[in-house]
Short mmCIF file of C-alpha atoms in Angstrom, two decimals:
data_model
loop_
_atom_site.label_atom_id
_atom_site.label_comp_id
_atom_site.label_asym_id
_atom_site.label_seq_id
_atom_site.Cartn_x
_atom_site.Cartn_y
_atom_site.Cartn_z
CA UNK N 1 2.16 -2.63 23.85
CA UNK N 2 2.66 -3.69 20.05
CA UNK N 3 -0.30 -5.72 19.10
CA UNK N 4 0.76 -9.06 17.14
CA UNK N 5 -1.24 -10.83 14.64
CA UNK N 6 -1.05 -14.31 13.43
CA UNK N 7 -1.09 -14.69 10.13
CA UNK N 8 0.00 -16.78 6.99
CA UNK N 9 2.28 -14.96 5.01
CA UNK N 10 4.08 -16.26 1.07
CA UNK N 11 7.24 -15.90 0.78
CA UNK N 12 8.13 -15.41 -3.35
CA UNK N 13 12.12 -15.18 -3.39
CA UNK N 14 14.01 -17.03 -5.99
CA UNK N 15 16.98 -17.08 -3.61
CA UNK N 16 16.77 -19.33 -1.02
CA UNK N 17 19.14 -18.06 1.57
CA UNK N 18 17.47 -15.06 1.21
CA UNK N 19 14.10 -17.12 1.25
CA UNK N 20 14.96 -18.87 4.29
CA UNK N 21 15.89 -15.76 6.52
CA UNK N 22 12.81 -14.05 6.04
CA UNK N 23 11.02 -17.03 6.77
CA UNK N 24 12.72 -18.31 9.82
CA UNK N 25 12.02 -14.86 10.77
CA UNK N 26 8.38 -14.93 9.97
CA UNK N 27 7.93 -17.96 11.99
CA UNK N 28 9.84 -15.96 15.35
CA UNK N 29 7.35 -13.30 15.07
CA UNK N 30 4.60 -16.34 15.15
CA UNK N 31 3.36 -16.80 11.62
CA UNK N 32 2.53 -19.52 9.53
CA UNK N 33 5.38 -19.01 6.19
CA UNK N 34 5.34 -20.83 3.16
CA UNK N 35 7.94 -19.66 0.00
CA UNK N 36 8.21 -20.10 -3.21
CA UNK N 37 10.71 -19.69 -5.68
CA UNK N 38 9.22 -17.72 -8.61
CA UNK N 39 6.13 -15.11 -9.66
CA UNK N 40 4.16 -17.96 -11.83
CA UNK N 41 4.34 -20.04 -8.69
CA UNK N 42 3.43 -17.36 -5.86
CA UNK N 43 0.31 -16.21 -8.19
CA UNK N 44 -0.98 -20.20 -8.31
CA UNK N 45 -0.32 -20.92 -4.15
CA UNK N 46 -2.13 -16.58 -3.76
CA UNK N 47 -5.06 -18.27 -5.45
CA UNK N 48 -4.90 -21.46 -4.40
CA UNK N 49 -4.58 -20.93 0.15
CA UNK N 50 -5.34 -16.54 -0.07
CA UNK N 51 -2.32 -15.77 2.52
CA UNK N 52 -2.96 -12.85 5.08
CA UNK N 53 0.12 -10.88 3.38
CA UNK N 54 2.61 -11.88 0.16
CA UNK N 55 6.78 -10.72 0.79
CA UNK N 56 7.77 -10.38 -3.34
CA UNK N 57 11.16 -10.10 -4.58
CA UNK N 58 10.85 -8.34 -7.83
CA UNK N 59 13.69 -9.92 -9.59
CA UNK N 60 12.19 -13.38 -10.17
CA UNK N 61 12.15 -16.19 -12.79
CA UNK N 62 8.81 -16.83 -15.35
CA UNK N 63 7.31 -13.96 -13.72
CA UNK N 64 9.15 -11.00 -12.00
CA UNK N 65 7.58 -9.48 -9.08
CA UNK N 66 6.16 -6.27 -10.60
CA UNK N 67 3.55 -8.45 -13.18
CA UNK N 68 2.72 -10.14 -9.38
CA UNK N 69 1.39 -7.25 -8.60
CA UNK N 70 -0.59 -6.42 -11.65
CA UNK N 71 -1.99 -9.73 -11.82
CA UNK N 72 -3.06 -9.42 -7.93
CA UNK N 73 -4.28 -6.80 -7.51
CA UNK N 74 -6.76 -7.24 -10.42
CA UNK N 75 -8.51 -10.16 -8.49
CA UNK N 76 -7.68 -9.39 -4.40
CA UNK N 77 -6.85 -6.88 -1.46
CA UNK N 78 -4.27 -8.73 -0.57
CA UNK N 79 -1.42 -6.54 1.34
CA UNK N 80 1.85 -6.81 -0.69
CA UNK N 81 5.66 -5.92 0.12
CA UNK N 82 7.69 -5.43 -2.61
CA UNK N 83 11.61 -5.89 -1.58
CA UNK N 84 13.67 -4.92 -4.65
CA UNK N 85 17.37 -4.43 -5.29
CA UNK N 86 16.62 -1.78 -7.55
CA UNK N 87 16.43 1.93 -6.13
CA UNK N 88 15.85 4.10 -8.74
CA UNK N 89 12.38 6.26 -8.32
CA UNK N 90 10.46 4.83 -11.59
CA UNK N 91 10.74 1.42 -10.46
CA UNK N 92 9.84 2.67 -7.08
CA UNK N 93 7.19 4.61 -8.64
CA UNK N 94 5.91 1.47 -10.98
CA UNK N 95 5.73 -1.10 -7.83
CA UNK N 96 3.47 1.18 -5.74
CA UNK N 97 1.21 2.01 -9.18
CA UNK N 98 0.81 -1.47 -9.64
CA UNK N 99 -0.55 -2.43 -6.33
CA UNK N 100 2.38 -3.07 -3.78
CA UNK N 101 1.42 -1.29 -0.35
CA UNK N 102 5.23 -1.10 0.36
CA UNK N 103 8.38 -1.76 -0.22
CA UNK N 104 11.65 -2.31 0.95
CA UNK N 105 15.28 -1.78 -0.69
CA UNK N 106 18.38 -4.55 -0.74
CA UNK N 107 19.95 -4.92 1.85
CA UNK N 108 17.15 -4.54 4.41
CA UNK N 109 17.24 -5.38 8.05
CA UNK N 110 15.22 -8.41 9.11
CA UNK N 111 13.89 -6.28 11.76
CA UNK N 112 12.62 -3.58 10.34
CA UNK N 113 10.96 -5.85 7.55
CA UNK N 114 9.33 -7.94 10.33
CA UNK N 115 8.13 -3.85 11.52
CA UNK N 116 6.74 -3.66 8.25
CA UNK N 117 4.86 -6.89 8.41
CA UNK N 118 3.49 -6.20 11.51
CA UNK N 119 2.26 -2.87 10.35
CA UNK N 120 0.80 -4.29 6.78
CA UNK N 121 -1.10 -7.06 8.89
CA UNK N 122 -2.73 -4.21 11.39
CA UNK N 123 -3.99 -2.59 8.63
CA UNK N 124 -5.82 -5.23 7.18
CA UNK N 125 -7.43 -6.30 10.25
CA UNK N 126 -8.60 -3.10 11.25
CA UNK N 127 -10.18 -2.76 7.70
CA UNK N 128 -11.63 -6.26 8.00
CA UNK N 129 -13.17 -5.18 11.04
CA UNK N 130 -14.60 -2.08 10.47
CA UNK N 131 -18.31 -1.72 10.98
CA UNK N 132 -20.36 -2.34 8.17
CA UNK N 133 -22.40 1.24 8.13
CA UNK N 134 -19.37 3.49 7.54
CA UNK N 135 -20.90 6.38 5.17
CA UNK N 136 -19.83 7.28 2.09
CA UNK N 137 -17.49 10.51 2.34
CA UNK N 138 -17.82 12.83 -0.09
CA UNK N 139 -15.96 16.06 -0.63
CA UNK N 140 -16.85 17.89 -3.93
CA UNK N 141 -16.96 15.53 -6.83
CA UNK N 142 -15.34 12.91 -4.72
CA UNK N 143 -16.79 9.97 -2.92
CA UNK N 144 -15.08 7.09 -0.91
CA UNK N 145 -17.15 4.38 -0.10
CA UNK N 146 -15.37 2.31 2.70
CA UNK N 147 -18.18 -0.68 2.95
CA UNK N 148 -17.66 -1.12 -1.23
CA UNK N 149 -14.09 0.12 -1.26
CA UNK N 150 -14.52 2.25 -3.80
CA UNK N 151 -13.57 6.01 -4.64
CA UNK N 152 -15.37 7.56 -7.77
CA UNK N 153 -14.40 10.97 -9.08
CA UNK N 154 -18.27 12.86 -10.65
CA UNK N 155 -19.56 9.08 -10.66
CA UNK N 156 -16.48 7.46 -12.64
CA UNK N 157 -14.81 4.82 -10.77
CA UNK N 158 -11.32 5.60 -9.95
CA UNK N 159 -9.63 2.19 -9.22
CA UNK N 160 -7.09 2.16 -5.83
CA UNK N 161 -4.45 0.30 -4.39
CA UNK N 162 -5.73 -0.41 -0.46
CA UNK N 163 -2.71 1.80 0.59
CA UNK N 164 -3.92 4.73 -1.98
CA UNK N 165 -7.44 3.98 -0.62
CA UNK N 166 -6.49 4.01 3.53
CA UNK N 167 -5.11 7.01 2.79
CA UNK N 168 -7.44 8.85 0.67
CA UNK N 169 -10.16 7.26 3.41
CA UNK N 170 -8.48 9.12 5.93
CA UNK N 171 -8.19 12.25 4.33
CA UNK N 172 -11.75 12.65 2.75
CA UNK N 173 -12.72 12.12 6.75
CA UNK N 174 -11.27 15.22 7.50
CA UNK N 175 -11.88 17.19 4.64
CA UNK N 176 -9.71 20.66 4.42
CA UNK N 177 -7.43 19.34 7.48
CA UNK N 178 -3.90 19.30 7.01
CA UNK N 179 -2.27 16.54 7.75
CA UNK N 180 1.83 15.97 8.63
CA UNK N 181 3.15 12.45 7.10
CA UNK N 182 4.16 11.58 10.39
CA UNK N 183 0.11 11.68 10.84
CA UNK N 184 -0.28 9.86 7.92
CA UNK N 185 2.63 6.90 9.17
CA UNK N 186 0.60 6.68 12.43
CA UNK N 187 -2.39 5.49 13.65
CA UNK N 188 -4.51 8.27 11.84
CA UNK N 189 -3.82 6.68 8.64
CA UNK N 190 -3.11 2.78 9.58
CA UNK N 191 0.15 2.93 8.07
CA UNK N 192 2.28 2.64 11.46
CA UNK N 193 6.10 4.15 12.02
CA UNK N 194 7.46 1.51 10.22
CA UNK N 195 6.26 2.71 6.65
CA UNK N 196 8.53 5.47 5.16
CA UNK N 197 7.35 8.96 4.03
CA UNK N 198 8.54 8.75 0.87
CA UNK N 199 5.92 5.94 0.56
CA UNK N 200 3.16 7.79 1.39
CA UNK N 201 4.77 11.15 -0.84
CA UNK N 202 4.50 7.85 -4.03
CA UNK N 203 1.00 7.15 -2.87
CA UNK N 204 -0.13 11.19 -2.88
CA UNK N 205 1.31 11.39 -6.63
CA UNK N 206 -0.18 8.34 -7.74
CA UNK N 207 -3.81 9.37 -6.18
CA UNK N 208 -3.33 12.96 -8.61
CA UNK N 209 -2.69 11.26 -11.23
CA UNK N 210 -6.10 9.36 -10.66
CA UNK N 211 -8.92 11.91 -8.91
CA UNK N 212 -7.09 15.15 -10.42
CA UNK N 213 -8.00 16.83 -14.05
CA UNK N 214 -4.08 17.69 -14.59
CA UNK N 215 -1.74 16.08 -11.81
CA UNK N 216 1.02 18.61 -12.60
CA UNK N 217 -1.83 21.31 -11.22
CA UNK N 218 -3.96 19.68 -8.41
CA UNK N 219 -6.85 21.34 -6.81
CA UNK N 220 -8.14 18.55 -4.91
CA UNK N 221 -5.36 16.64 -3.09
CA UNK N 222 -2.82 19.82 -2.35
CA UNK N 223 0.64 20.31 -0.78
CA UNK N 224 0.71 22.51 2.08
CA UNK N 225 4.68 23.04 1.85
CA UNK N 226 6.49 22.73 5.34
CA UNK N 227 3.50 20.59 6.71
CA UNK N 228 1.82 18.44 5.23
CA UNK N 229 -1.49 17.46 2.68
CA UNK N 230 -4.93 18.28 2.70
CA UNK N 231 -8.19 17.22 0.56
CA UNK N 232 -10.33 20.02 -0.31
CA UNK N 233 -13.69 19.80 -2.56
CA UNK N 234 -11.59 21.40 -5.63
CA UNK N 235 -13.33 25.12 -5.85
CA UNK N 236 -11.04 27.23 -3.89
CA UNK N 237 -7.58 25.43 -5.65
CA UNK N 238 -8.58 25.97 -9.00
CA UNK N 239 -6.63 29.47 -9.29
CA UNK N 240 -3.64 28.50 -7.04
CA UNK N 241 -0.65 27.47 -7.52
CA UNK N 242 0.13 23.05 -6.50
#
């Protein structure tokens, strides 16, 4: 049985047909949906009422959707959805970097975005739930703190998206396991079905490029081609190839 959650969710969408559909759809699946019209606006109403989960268009007037993000995710853990008509991988790329958790492509289907939402929302329960004496994992010179939400790389804080940090959670449990991405969409990692793999393939290359010494050669957070990833303490991948 698919477990719903309640929750108020911001609409930022300059166009309001497009506005409008997402919310009447939001309201079906039993939220509470407000919109606005432009980033400068959906950064004052995040601040001023903290939604559960903010839909951004990245096309936007005063502020586009991508400076949203960066602004955001500077002061909150908020869970964000990018939808963007633009499909090339750097923008792609950029949105997840800057702190979107996922995103979604015009055209979209309604139902799979409400999928999405459902999944996003899940997530953040389960991590405002957790218990508050989860122990630090460590593997080599990496630690994850999930009470502080913090990942450090020999003592230097490594700043994370939550997606980058569910994931890299997950993994450091398990150190040395392999895991599939369809492992990583499910339950294991609290992503759900409903996120692709190429999101989670965007979140591995933007964790190297934060906890590895040269991302083009990683020894911590390695490929295991034809199955999956793994996160190993860093010895044994020094002399292999990524």
């Amino acid at each position: 049985m698919i477990e719903r959650v309640s929750a108020y969710v911001l609409v930022a969408e300059d166009d309001p047909k497009q506005a409008e559909l997402i919310r009447r759809y939001l309201e079906l699946e039993g939220h509470t949906a407000a919109v606005v019209h432009d980033g400068r606006a959906a950064i004052d109403e995040v601040r001023r009422r903290e939604p559960d989960l903010l839909i951004v268009d990245v096309m936007m007037p005063r502020v586009d959707g991508l400076d949203v993000c960066r602004v955001l995710r500077r002061e909150s853990e908020l869970p964000i959805l990018v939808l963007t008509a633009r499909s090339a991988e750097d923008d792609l790329l950029l949105g997840l970097d800057l702190g979107a958790d996922d995103y979604m492509t015009k055209p979209f289907s309604p139902r799979e975005l409400m999928a999405r939402v459902r999944v996003l929302l899940r997530r953040s329960q389960r991590a405002q739930r957790r218990a508050p004496a989860d122990p630090v994992l460590r593997v080599g010179e990496l630690t994850v703190d999930p009470d502080r939400h913090e990942v450090r790389v020999a003592g230097t804080l490594v700043p994370c998206t939550p997606g980058e940090f569910e994931l890299l959670r997950t993994l450091a449990a398990h150190p040395e396991q392999v895991f599939s991405r369809a492992q990583l969409l499910g339950g294991t990692g609290g992503f759900g079905p409903y996120i692709s793999e190429r999101t989670i393939d965007v979140h591995i290359m933007n964790l190297r490029r934060k906890i590895e010494p040269d991302p083009r050669h990683p020894v911590r957070l390695l490929t295991v081609f034809g199955v999956g990833y793994k996160l190993t303490d860093g010895t044994a991948g020094r002399h292999r190839a990524p």
